[in-house]
Amino acid sequence: MNIWMNEIWIRLDILLLFNFLTGAAAYLFWRLTVRLWKGRCSVRYLHRGLQGVMLCFCVPAAYMLAYLHFRDLDGSWNGNFMNGTGFLMKAAFGTAAVWLLGILVSATRCGRELYRERPVKGVVVLEDQREVRVLRQLGKTMGIRRRIPVCRGERLTPAIGGFFRTRLYLGTESMEEEELRMIFRHELYHYRHGDIWMRRLLLLLRIFCWFCPWFTCGKISEEYRRLSEDYVDEEVCREEDMNQYIRTLLKTALQGAEKMHLTQATAAENRCDVLRRIENMKSLHNKKNMTRTMAAVWTIACLLMGSTTVYAAGAGVIEGYEALYQATVVEVEEQAIEDQYIEYREEPDDSWVAEEGEVMDNGRSSTVPFEWTVGANASKRTPSFEMPSGGYITVSVSVEPTDLKVNVGIVEPDGGRRYITGSDTIHYKFSLDQSGNYMVFVENPNSAKVSVAGYYKK
């Protein structure tokens, strides 16, 4: 397999880990906010905060914060972060394979639920009926320009949503114009608050983050569903008669089915939950919500605490990976197949020329990784480094294409060269009998270019 494709599994695993750390930190601070300001924090702030939490599961902020500190000015990593050894490659590939298998299982389950939620046959798209005119007039007053299709069918409860297309669904029960206006206002507020897109995002997070218990058990989905309904109820009650709105909700709940939807926001998903919402609406006027100033101060404090936590977690991951890398380099050396290489030696030759290749040497680690593309009949070497007599330089290189042979060796302080010839995976320890500056080189005697990746250990 291509060297770059091998290491992409490591980057994928670390990206998933950082995404989880970022989202977990944001969710825990959001939960802290709910606990500390229960009954005082506006539903609007909690709703927007939970939307931000879900976005944090998509953006690896821990990676970006750690990136700022653990990158040198030349763009190289301070250490061996995301460089692979044989053990790390296998572990990363195995972890990624399990993750992809989990995605397949989770996607199958969600696909079955979406299939069960599909509209039944006989659904009719209304063209110029009373319901369409009421919806368009209300949409204009609410500043919604998009024309959302209205569908009517049996066994449908008033809802808005859909995975690919946003539609507004109605049952076959007749409604007065005032009831229609309240139902439509409820659904359009869901649309304006971004609840439809967030429900789609929740479904995707449930598929891709199947290893996260908050998505697997549906805890975040349930919390978001309740907050979005409470937020919409609060908005509707400001513009409509609350008692009439409550009667409309009760009527809708009695007519609708006891069913939760993955990608739809309905006026009354659950009859028990409707009763809870009614109690919230009745106590709405008695609530003493926190002021905007307090909300802003608390938001900034949560951002600072969350950033510190995420950065500390990212730094810990990188330091742990560095330690694991150093441990598995030794393991690779001990477990590597000891091929019977023949060591060649050449006297100093001023006509030999090699291009200097980039290495990831930060001066703190004895292991220096490199990844080069060596042209046909060309050579690449590392910058010089000082070594004492009696020491060793261990060189490990993977070659792609695997059937081409290359020369891998060291340049001694006097200009002489010592090297071995091999293909695929090359691992060799050069003993040193001189003190001075050494260089590691890879020579490609073939008529086609090769890709090499590996490390040398001082």
Tab-separated table of C-alpha atoms in Angstrom:
chain	number	residue	atom	x	y	z
A	1	MET	CA	0.000	0.000	0.000
A	2	ASN	CA	1.185	3.533	-0.711
A	3	ILE	CA	3.146	5.116	2.151
A	4	TRP	CA	0.915	8.177	2.221
A	5	MET	CA	-2.234	6.023	2.303
A	6	ASN	CA	-0.815	4.103	5.259
A	7	GLU	CA	-0.323	7.248	7.321
A	8	ILE	CA	-3.696	8.731	6.370
A	9	TRP	CA	-5.323	6.233	8.759
A	10	ILE	CA	-3.358	7.759	11.646
A	11	ARG	CA	-4.504	11.245	10.691
A	12	LEU	CA	-8.107	10.046	10.421
A	13	ASP	CA	-8.053	8.461	13.884
A	14	ILE	CA	-6.501	11.556	15.477
A	15	LEU	CA	-9.022	13.804	13.724
A	16	LEU	CA	-11.905	11.723	15.113
A	17	LEU	CA	-10.393	11.836	18.579
A	18	PHE	CA	-9.971	15.627	18.474
A	19	ASN	CA	-13.504	16.096	17.152
A	20	PHE	CA	-14.836	14.048	20.062
A	21	LEU	CA	-12.733	15.994	22.596
A	22	THR	CA	-13.911	19.331	21.198
A	23	GLY	CA	-17.580	18.331	21.204
A	24	ALA	CA	-17.371	16.658	24.624
A	25	ALA	CA	-15.817	19.753	26.234
A	26	ALA	CA	-18.472	22.012	24.684
A	27	TYR	CA	-21.300	19.696	25.748
A	28	LEU	CA	-20.086	19.424	29.346
A	29	PHE	CA	-19.881	23.207	29.701
A	30	TRP	CA	-23.332	23.512	28.163
A	31	ARG	CA	-24.640	21.039	30.730
A	32	LEU	CA	-22.961	23.107	33.457
A	33	THR	CA	-24.821	26.168	32.187
A	34	VAL	CA	-28.144	24.313	32.324
A	35	ARG	CA	-27.470	23.225	35.911
A	36	LEU	CA	-26.313	26.590	37.225
A	37	TRP	CA	-28.923	28.727	35.476
A	38	LYS	CA	-31.852	26.337	35.482
A	39	GLY	CA	-35.087	28.311	35.323
A	40	ARG	CA	-33.294	31.618	34.737
A	41	CYS	CA	-31.417	31.167	31.483
A	42	SER	CA	-33.499	31.996	28.419
A	43	VAL	CA	-34.477	29.069	26.231
A	44	ARG	CA	-33.112	31.044	23.286
A	45	TYR	CA	-29.569	31.032	24.712
A	46	LEU	CA	-29.723	27.352	25.629
A	47	HIS	CA	-31.047	26.502	22.169
A	48	ARG	CA	-28.303	28.439	20.383
A	49	GLY	CA	-25.728	26.995	22.750
A	50	LEU	CA	-26.740	23.415	21.969
A	51	GLN	CA	-26.559	24.197	18.252
A	52	GLY	CA	-23.004	25.370	18.820
A	53	VAL	CA	-22.243	22.147	20.721
A	54	MET	CA	-23.338	20.053	17.750
A	55	LEU	CA	-21.148	22.094	15.431
A	56	CYS	CA	-18.208	21.499	17.795
A	57	PHE	CA	-18.507	17.775	17.088
A	58	CYS	CA	-17.803	18.625	13.437
A	59	VAL	CA	-14.850	21.011	13.930
A	60	PRO	CA	-11.624	19.687	15.531
A	61	ALA	CA	-10.851	22.835	17.518
A	62	ALA	CA	-8.490	20.844	19.752
A	63	TYR	CA	-6.391	20.058	16.695
A	64	MET	CA	-6.267	23.709	15.647
A	65	LEU	CA	-5.338	24.963	19.120
A	66	ALA	CA	-2.630	22.344	19.479
A	67	TYR	CA	-1.464	23.109	15.947
A	68	LEU	CA	-0.602	26.684	16.927
A	69	HIS	CA	1.740	25.551	19.680
A	70	PHE	CA	3.257	22.341	18.359
A	71	ARG	CA	4.232	23.673	14.917
A	72	ASP	CA	7.633	25.212	14.240
A	73	LEU	CA	8.016	28.343	12.129
A	74	ASP	CA	8.968	26.206	9.138
A	75	GLY	CA	5.687	24.263	9.434
A	76	SER	CA	7.161	21.030	10.816
A	77	TRP	CA	5.883	19.332	13.961
A	78	ASN	CA	7.760	19.577	17.242
A	79	GLY	CA	8.166	15.859	17.665
A	80	ASN	CA	6.794	12.798	15.910
A	81	PHE	CA	3.089	13.622	16.013
A	82	MET	CA	1.223	11.773	13.219
A	83	ASN	CA	4.402	9.987	12.077
A	84	GLY	CA	3.845	6.262	11.991
A	85	THR	CA	5.651	3.147	13.096
A	86	GLY	CA	4.607	-0.361	12.114
A	87	PHE	CA	2.589	-0.841	15.300
A	88	LEU	CA	0.883	2.570	15.001
A	89	MET	CA	0.023	1.940	11.343
A	90	LYS	CA	-1.661	-1.364	12.182
A	91	ALA	CA	-3.487	0.080	15.197
A	92	ALA	CA	-4.699	3.078	13.189
A	93	PHE	CA	-5.883	0.902	10.312
A	94	GLY	CA	-7.711	-1.421	12.711
A	95	THR	CA	-9.392	1.478	14.528
A	96	ALA	CA	-10.448	3.108	11.252
A	97	ALA	CA	-11.818	-0.216	9.977
A	98	VAL	CA	-13.952	-0.609	13.137
A	99	TRP	CA	-15.169	2.999	12.763
A	100	LEU	CA	-16.175	2.438	9.124
A	101	LEU	CA	-17.951	-0.807	10.042
A	102	GLY	CA	-19.836	1.047	12.788
A	103	ILE	CA	-20.866	3.710	10.270
A	104	LEU	CA	-22.272	1.006	7.997
A	105	VAL	CA	-24.319	-0.540	10.823
A	106	SER	CA	-25.527	2.835	12.129
A	107	ALA	CA	-26.434	4.068	8.632
A	108	THR	CA	-28.449	0.890	8.034
A	109	ARG	CA	-30.435	1.435	11.228
A	110	CYS	CA	-31.093	5.096	10.482
A	111	GLY	CA	-32.048	4.208	6.905
A	112	ARG	CA	-34.680	1.804	8.192
A	113	GLU	CA	-36.115	4.485	10.486
A	114	LEU	CA	-36.201	7.013	7.658
A	115	TYR	CA	-37.933	4.449	5.449
A	116	ARG	CA	-40.612	3.922	8.102
A	117	GLU	CA	-41.070	7.704	8.362
A	118	ARG	CA	-41.582	8.182	4.639
A	119	PRO	CA	-44.935	9.779	3.720
A	120	VAL	CA	-47.647	7.209	3.017
A	121	LYS	CA	-49.104	6.794	-0.425
A	122	GLY	CA	-51.798	9.204	-1.411
A	123	VAL	CA	-49.987	12.327	-0.231
A	124	VAL	CA	-51.147	15.301	-2.293
A	125	VAL	CA	-49.169	18.498	-2.868
A	126	LEU	CA	-51.564	21.434	-2.487
A	127	GLU	CA	-51.408	24.095	-5.195
A	128	ASP	CA	-53.713	27.052	-4.563
A	129	GLN	CA	-55.867	25.932	-1.676
A	130	ARG	CA	-56.637	27.932	1.443
A	131	GLU	CA	-53.761	26.343	3.352
A	132	VAL	CA	-51.208	27.439	0.756
A	133	ARG	CA	-52.460	31.022	0.750
A	134	VAL	CA	-52.358	31.213	4.558
A	135	LEU	CA	-48.806	29.821	4.617
A	136	ARG	CA	-47.516	32.253	1.985
A	137	GLN	CA	-49.098	35.256	3.658
A	138	LEU	CA	-47.684	34.247	7.045
A	139	GLY	CA	-44.253	33.555	5.498
A	140	LYS	CA	-44.127	37.115	4.138
A	141	THR	CA	-44.916	38.630	7.529
A	142	MET	CA	-42.167	36.476	9.125
A	143	GLY	CA	-39.597	37.377	6.476
A	144	ILE	CA	-39.356	33.878	4.935
A	145	ARG	CA	-39.024	34.177	1.171
A	146	ARG	CA	-38.789	30.496	0.325
A	147	ARG	CA	-41.996	28.865	-0.859
A	148	ILE	CA	-42.335	25.651	1.117
A	149	PRO	CA	-44.639	23.035	-0.480
A	150	VAL	CA	-47.681	21.997	1.570
A	151	CYS	CA	-48.588	18.300	1.500
A	152	ARG	CA	-51.732	16.678	2.828
A	153	GLY	CA	-52.322	12.996	3.469
A	154	GLU	CA	-53.875	10.426	5.760
A	155	ARG	CA	-52.180	9.557	9.060
A	156	LEU	CA	-49.978	12.649	8.815
A	157	THR	CA	-49.454	15.016	11.714
A	158	PRO	CA	-48.572	18.697	11.173
A	159	ALA	CA	-44.796	18.792	10.644
A	160	ILE	CA	-42.061	20.453	8.647
A	161	GLY	CA	-38.869	18.795	7.461
A	162	GLY	CA	-37.476	16.066	5.275
A	163	PHE	CA	-33.940	14.796	4.681
A	164	PHE	CA	-33.518	16.082	1.124
A	165	ARG	CA	-36.463	18.470	0.634
A	166	THR	CA	-38.148	20.691	3.176
A	167	ARG	CA	-41.915	20.269	3.073
A	168	LEU	CA	-44.805	21.116	5.367
A	169	TYR	CA	-47.177	18.224	6.078
A	170	LEU	CA	-50.801	18.333	7.188
A	171	GLY	CA	-53.318	15.642	8.033
A	172	THR	CA	-56.741	15.321	6.461
A	173	GLU	CA	-58.491	16.829	9.494
A	174	SER	CA	-60.161	20.164	8.832
A	175	MET	CA	-58.811	23.221	10.634
A	176	GLU	CA	-60.055	26.735	11.065
A	177	GLU	CA	-57.951	29.529	9.610
A	178	GLU	CA	-56.804	30.672	13.063
A	179	GLU	CA	-55.655	27.127	13.901
A	180	LEU	CA	-53.835	26.882	10.567
A	181	ARG	CA	-52.097	30.176	11.235
A	182	MET	CA	-50.861	28.991	14.636
A	183	ILE	CA	-49.687	25.630	13.292
A	184	PHE	CA	-47.922	27.290	10.356
A	185	ARG	CA	-46.330	29.909	12.604
A	186	HIS	CA	-45.045	27.110	14.833
A	187	GLU	CA	-43.507	25.219	11.900
A	188	LEU	CA	-42.083	28.325	10.236
A	189	TYR	CA	-40.318	29.273	13.463
A	190	HIS	CA	-38.703	25.829	13.391
A	191	TYR	CA	-37.551	26.631	9.882
A	192	ARG	CA	-36.255	30.078	10.821
A	193	HIS	CA	-34.383	28.777	13.878
A	194	GLY	CA	-32.496	26.278	11.719
A	195	ASP	CA	-34.055	23.255	13.436
A	196	ILE	CA	-34.508	21.372	10.147
A	197	TRP	CA	-30.814	21.575	9.281
A	198	MET	CA	-29.836	20.736	12.842
A	199	ARG	CA	-31.990	17.624	12.805
A	200	ARG	CA	-30.253	16.544	9.621
A	201	LEU	CA	-26.904	17.221	11.270
A	202	LEU	CA	-27.982	15.209	14.322
A	203	LEU	CA	-28.805	12.286	12.060
A	204	LEU	CA	-25.385	12.457	10.398
A	205	LEU	CA	-23.654	12.766	13.785
A	206	ARG	CA	-25.575	9.744	14.998
A	207	ILE	CA	-24.201	7.809	12.004
A	208	PHE	CA	-20.601	9.040	12.025
A	209	CYS	CA	-20.215	9.443	15.815
A	210	TRP	CA	-21.840	6.111	16.680
A	211	PHE	CA	-19.120	5.560	19.305
A	212	CYS	CA	-20.305	8.619	21.262
A	213	PRO	CA	-22.867	7.519	23.887
A	214	TRP	CA	-24.683	10.873	23.801
A	215	PHE	CA	-25.670	10.268	20.180
A	216	THR	CA	-26.135	6.502	20.435
A	217	CYS	CA	-28.656	6.747	23.278
A	218	GLY	CA	-30.291	9.817	21.723
A	219	LYS	CA	-29.645	12.098	24.726
A	220	ILE	CA	-28.543	15.126	22.686
A	221	SER	CA	-31.332	14.546	20.145
A	222	GLU	CA	-33.941	14.507	22.902
A	223	GLU	CA	-32.501	17.610	24.588
A	224	TYR	CA	-32.436	19.492	21.310
A	225	ARG	CA	-35.990	18.421	20.462
A	226	ARG	CA	-37.306	19.712	23.787
A	227	LEU	CA	-35.399	22.988	23.601
A	228	SER	CA	-36.459	23.669	20.022
A	229	GLU	CA	-40.132	23.103	20.929
A	230	ASP	CA	-39.883	25.301	24.036
A	231	TYR	CA	-38.156	28.045	22.037
A	232	VAL	CA	-40.825	27.954	19.316
A	233	ASP	CA	-43.641	27.941	21.880
A	234	GLU	CA	-42.102	30.994	23.526
A	235	GLU	CA	-41.950	32.823	20.180
A	236	VAL	CA	-45.504	31.894	19.167
A	237	CYS	CA	-46.972	32.944	22.519
A	238	ARG	CA	-45.533	36.429	22.031
A	239	GLU	CA	-47.564	36.893	18.839
A	240	GLU	CA	-50.634	34.704	19.335
A	241	ASP	CA	-53.208	34.148	22.057
A	242	MET	CA	-51.628	31.602	24.393
A	243	ASN	CA	-54.909	29.899	25.389
A	244	GLN	CA	-55.966	29.428	21.781
A	245	TYR	CA	-52.491	28.136	20.931
A	246	ILE	CA	-52.672	25.600	23.782
A	247	ARG	CA	-56.065	24.375	22.576
A	248	THR	CA	-54.654	23.952	19.064
A	249	LEU	CA	-51.694	21.963	20.395
A	250	LEU	CA	-53.983	19.670	22.401
A	251	LYS	CA	-56.193	19.093	19.375
A	252	THR	CA	-53.167	18.299	17.209
A	253	ALA	CA	-51.727	15.967	19.840
A	254	LEU	CA	-54.987	14.008	20.092
A	255	GLN	CA	-55.229	13.636	16.316
A	256	GLY	CA	-51.542	12.843	15.719
A	257	ALA	CA	-49.612	9.636	16.216
A	258	GLU	CA	-47.286	8.897	19.128
A	259	LYS	CA	-44.164	8.944	16.969
A	260	MET	CA	-40.775	10.674	17.010
A	261	HIS	CA	-39.249	11.903	13.741
A	262	LEU	CA	-35.581	11.942	12.767
A	263	THR	CA	-35.640	14.849	10.312
A	264	GLN	CA	-39.005	16.524	10.971
A	265	ALA	CA	-40.160	19.052	13.547
A	266	THR	CA	-43.809	18.572	14.431
A	267	ALA	CA	-46.249	20.675	16.377
A	268	ALA	CA	-47.035	17.811	18.777
A	269	GLU	CA	-44.675	14.835	18.614
A	270	ASN	CA	-45.578	13.357	21.974
A	271	ARG	CA	-48.742	13.876	24.004
A	272	CYS	CA	-46.934	13.751	27.338
A	273	ASP	CA	-44.429	16.302	26.086
A	274	VAL	CA	-47.277	18.600	24.997
A	275	LEU	CA	-48.472	18.690	28.612
A	276	ARG	CA	-44.960	19.608	29.740
A	277	ARG	CA	-44.819	22.403	27.174
A	278	ILE	CA	-48.187	23.722	28.297
A	279	GLU	CA	-46.924	23.994	31.883
A	280	ASN	CA	-43.840	25.852	30.615
A	281	MET	CA	-45.971	28.289	28.651
A	282	LYS	CA	-48.174	28.999	31.660
A	283	SER	CA	-45.141	29.851	33.781
A	284	LEU	CA	-43.478	31.818	30.979
A	285	HIS	CA	-44.498	35.226	32.289
A	286	ASN	CA	-43.247	34.457	35.804
A	287	LYS	CA	-39.719	33.521	34.725
A	288	LYS	CA	-36.867	35.858	35.546
A	289	ASN	CA	-34.441	35.247	32.734
A	290	MET	CA	-30.838	36.324	32.988
A	291	THR	CA	-29.991	39.623	31.332
A	292	ARG	CA	-28.121	39.861	28.055
A	293	THR	CA	-25.088	41.162	29.903
A	294	MET	CA	-25.016	38.144	32.201
A	295	ALA	CA	-25.516	35.846	29.223
A	296	ALA	CA	-22.606	37.465	27.379
A	297	VAL	CA	-20.319	37.238	30.426
A	298	TRP	CA	-21.215	33.600	30.994
A	299	THR	CA	-20.700	32.795	27.282
A	300	ILE	CA	-17.228	34.339	27.308
A	301	ALA	CA	-16.359	32.463	30.504
A	302	CYS	CA	-17.527	29.168	28.982
A	303	LEU	CA	-15.503	29.840	25.827
A	304	LEU	CA	-12.365	30.530	27.851
A	305	MET	CA	-12.834	27.467	30.070
A	306	GLY	CA	-13.710	25.306	27.080
A	307	SER	CA	-10.716	26.515	25.073
A	308	THR	CA	-8.369	25.793	27.984
A	309	THR	CA	-9.827	22.317	28.442
A	310	VAL	CA	-9.687	21.511	24.734
A	311	TYR	CA	-6.124	22.793	24.422
A	312	ALA	CA	-5.000	20.777	27.446
A	313	ALA	CA	-6.647	17.664	26.012
A	314	GLY	CA	-4.987	18.254	22.638
A	315	ALA	CA	-1.595	18.784	24.249
A	316	GLY	CA	-2.048	15.591	26.260
A	317	VAL	CA	-2.903	13.608	23.129
A	318	ILE	CA	0.184	14.878	21.325
A	319	GLU	CA	2.513	14.179	24.251
A	320	GLY	CA	1.010	10.717	24.656
A	321	TYR	CA	1.400	10.010	20.955
A	322	GLU	CA	5.049	11.093	21.117
A	323	ALA	CA	5.681	8.652	23.985
A	324	LEU	CA	3.884	5.855	22.133
A	325	TYR	CA	5.863	6.598	18.998
A	326	GLN	CA	9.172	6.352	20.860
A	327	ALA	CA	8.083	3.090	22.500
A	328	THR	CA	6.961	1.475	19.271
A	329	VAL	CA	10.092	2.544	17.375
A	330	VAL	CA	12.045	0.334	19.771
A	331	GLU	CA	9.464	-2.394	19.284
A	332	VAL	CA	9.872	-2.170	15.527
A	333	GLU	CA	13.602	-2.504	15.881
A	334	GLU	CA	13.271	-5.591	18.048
A	335	GLN	CA	10.662	-7.250	15.862
A	336	ALA	CA	12.047	-6.284	12.439
A	337	ILE	CA	13.113	-9.119	10.230
A	338	GLU	CA	16.921	-9.165	10.178
A	339	ASP	CA	17.696	-9.445	6.498
A	340	GLN	CA	21.224	-10.389	5.546
A	341	TYR	CA	22.317	-7.104	3.988
A	342	ILE	CA	25.753	-6.670	2.477
A	343	GLU	CA	27.356	-3.409	3.542
A	344	TYR	CA	29.266	-1.604	0.807
A	345	ARG	CA	31.888	1.048	1.376
A	346	GLU	CA	33.062	3.707	-1.082
A	347	GLU	CA	35.956	6.100	-0.698
A	348	PRO	CA	35.371	9.867	-0.734
A	349	ASP	CA	34.268	11.003	-4.179
A	350	ASP	CA	33.884	14.700	-4.960
A	351	SER	CA	31.784	13.902	-8.032
A	352	TRP	CA	28.959	12.402	-5.941
A	353	VAL	CA	26.137	14.921	-5.542
A	354	ALA	CA	22.979	14.566	-3.429
A	355	GLU	CA	20.114	16.983	-2.950
A	356	GLU	CA	19.342	17.872	0.670
A	357	GLY	CA	15.893	16.606	1.716
A	358	GLU	CA	13.607	17.920	4.447
A	359	VAL	CA	13.498	16.124	7.785
A	360	MET	CA	11.342	16.615	10.892
A	361	ASP	CA	14.092	17.194	13.442
A	362	ASN	CA	13.250	19.393	16.422
A	363	GLY	CA	16.453	18.673	18.341
A	364	ARG	CA	14.578	17.089	21.271
A	365	SER	CA	14.056	13.624	19.837
A	366	SER	CA	16.754	11.138	18.814
A	367	THR	CA	14.445	9.792	16.090
A	368	VAL	CA	14.241	11.957	12.968
A	369	PRO	CA	11.517	11.086	10.409
A	370	PHE	CA	11.669	11.965	6.719
A	371	GLU	CA	9.541	11.457	3.617
A	372	TRP	CA	11.041	12.055	0.188
A	373	THR	CA	10.476	11.554	-3.499
A	374	VAL	CA	13.802	10.641	-5.116
A	375	GLY	CA	14.096	11.137	-8.859
A	376	ALA	CA	15.532	8.631	-11.316
A	377	ASN	CA	19.323	8.187	-10.984
A	378	ALA	CA	19.362	10.759	-8.177
A	379	SER	CA	20.145	10.908	-4.461
A	380	LYS	CA	18.804	12.741	-1.428
A	381	ARG	CA	20.497	13.270	1.919
A	382	THR	CA	19.717	14.644	5.356
A	383	PRO	CA	21.366	17.696	6.904
A	384	SER	CA	24.563	16.817	8.747
A	385	PHE	CA	24.501	15.946	12.438
A	386	GLU	CA	27.245	15.223	14.914
A	387	MET	CA	27.857	11.716	16.255
A	388	PRO	CA	30.611	10.254	18.500
A	389	SER	CA	32.812	7.324	17.635
A	390	GLY	CA	31.525	3.983	18.872
A	391	GLY	CA	27.852	4.936	18.450
A	392	TYR	CA	25.216	3.731	16.016
A	393	ILE	CA	22.915	5.192	13.379
A	394	THR	CA	19.810	3.086	12.782
A	395	VAL	CA	18.044	3.680	9.475
A	396	SER	CA	14.575	2.340	8.606
A	397	VAL	CA	13.063	3.080	5.186
A	398	SER	CA	9.934	1.967	3.296
A	399	VAL	CA	10.188	2.116	-0.503
A	400	GLU	CA	7.377	2.549	-3.020
A	401	PRO	CA	7.188	0.893	-5.588
A	402	THR	CA	8.179	-2.064	-3.473
A	403	ASP	CA	9.939	-3.952	-6.280
A	404	LEU	CA	12.573	-1.257	-6.941
A	405	LYS	CA	15.907	-1.448	-5.140
A	406	VAL	CA	17.592	1.603	-3.626
A	407	ASN	CA	20.816	2.283	-1.757
A	408	VAL	CA	20.421	3.442	1.837
A	409	GLY	CA	23.399	4.526	3.854
A	410	ILE	CA	25.459	7.153	5.651
A	411	VAL	CA	28.079	9.684	4.619
A	412	GLU	CA	31.016	9.653	7.057
A	413	PRO	CA	32.926	12.718	8.306
A	414	ASP	CA	35.746	12.117	5.787
A	415	GLY	CA	33.289	11.979	2.864
A	416	GLY	CA	33.271	8.209	2.486
A	417	ARG	CA	29.998	6.386	1.962
A	418	ARG	CA	28.667	3.205	3.519
A	419	TYR	CA	25.386	1.762	2.303
A	420	ILE	CA	23.233	-1.312	1.807
A	421	THR	CA	20.919	-2.211	-1.086
A	422	GLY	CA	17.335	-3.308	-0.611
A	423	SER	CA	13.669	-2.889	-1.551
A	424	ASP	CA	10.244	-2.670	0.118
A	425	THR	CA	11.219	-2.261	3.824
A	426	ILE	CA	14.858	-1.687	4.776
A	427	HIS	CA	16.118	-1.684	8.354
A	428	TYR	CA	19.804	-1.524	9.247
A	429	LYS	CA	22.142	-0.337	12.026
A	430	PHE	CA	25.431	1.305	11.019
A	431	SER	CA	28.200	1.214	13.618
A	432	LEU	CA	30.399	4.313	13.754
A	433	ASP	CA	34.200	4.298	13.994
A	434	GLN	CA	34.704	8.051	13.556
A	435	SER	CA	33.619	11.143	15.428
A	436	GLY	CA	32.247	14.060	13.450
A	437	ASN	CA	29.370	15.090	11.206
A	438	TYR	CA	27.326	12.372	9.472
A	439	MET	CA	24.532	12.378	6.909
A	440	VAL	CA	21.951	9.735	5.951
A	441	PHE	CA	21.240	9.311	2.241
A	442	VAL	CA	18.974	7.403	-0.148
A	443	GLU	CA	20.212	6.761	-3.677
A	444	ASN	CA	17.885	5.730	-6.490
A	445	PRO	CA	19.769	3.937	-9.304
A	446	ASN	CA	16.537	3.156	-11.198
A	447	SER	CA	15.105	4.835	-14.292
A	448	ALA	CA	11.877	5.687	-12.411
A	449	LYS	CA	11.343	7.866	-9.362
A	450	VAL	CA	10.649	6.290	-5.962
A	451	SER	CA	8.917	7.435	-2.763
A	452	VAL	CA	10.675	6.726	0.502
A	453	ALA	CA	9.505	7.309	4.054
A	454	GLY	CA	11.165	6.367	7.289
A	455	TYR	CA	13.469	7.618	10.000
A	456	TYR	CA	16.997	7.530	11.269
A	457	LYS	CA	17.860	7.196	14.918
A	458	LYS	CA	20.943	8.906	16.280
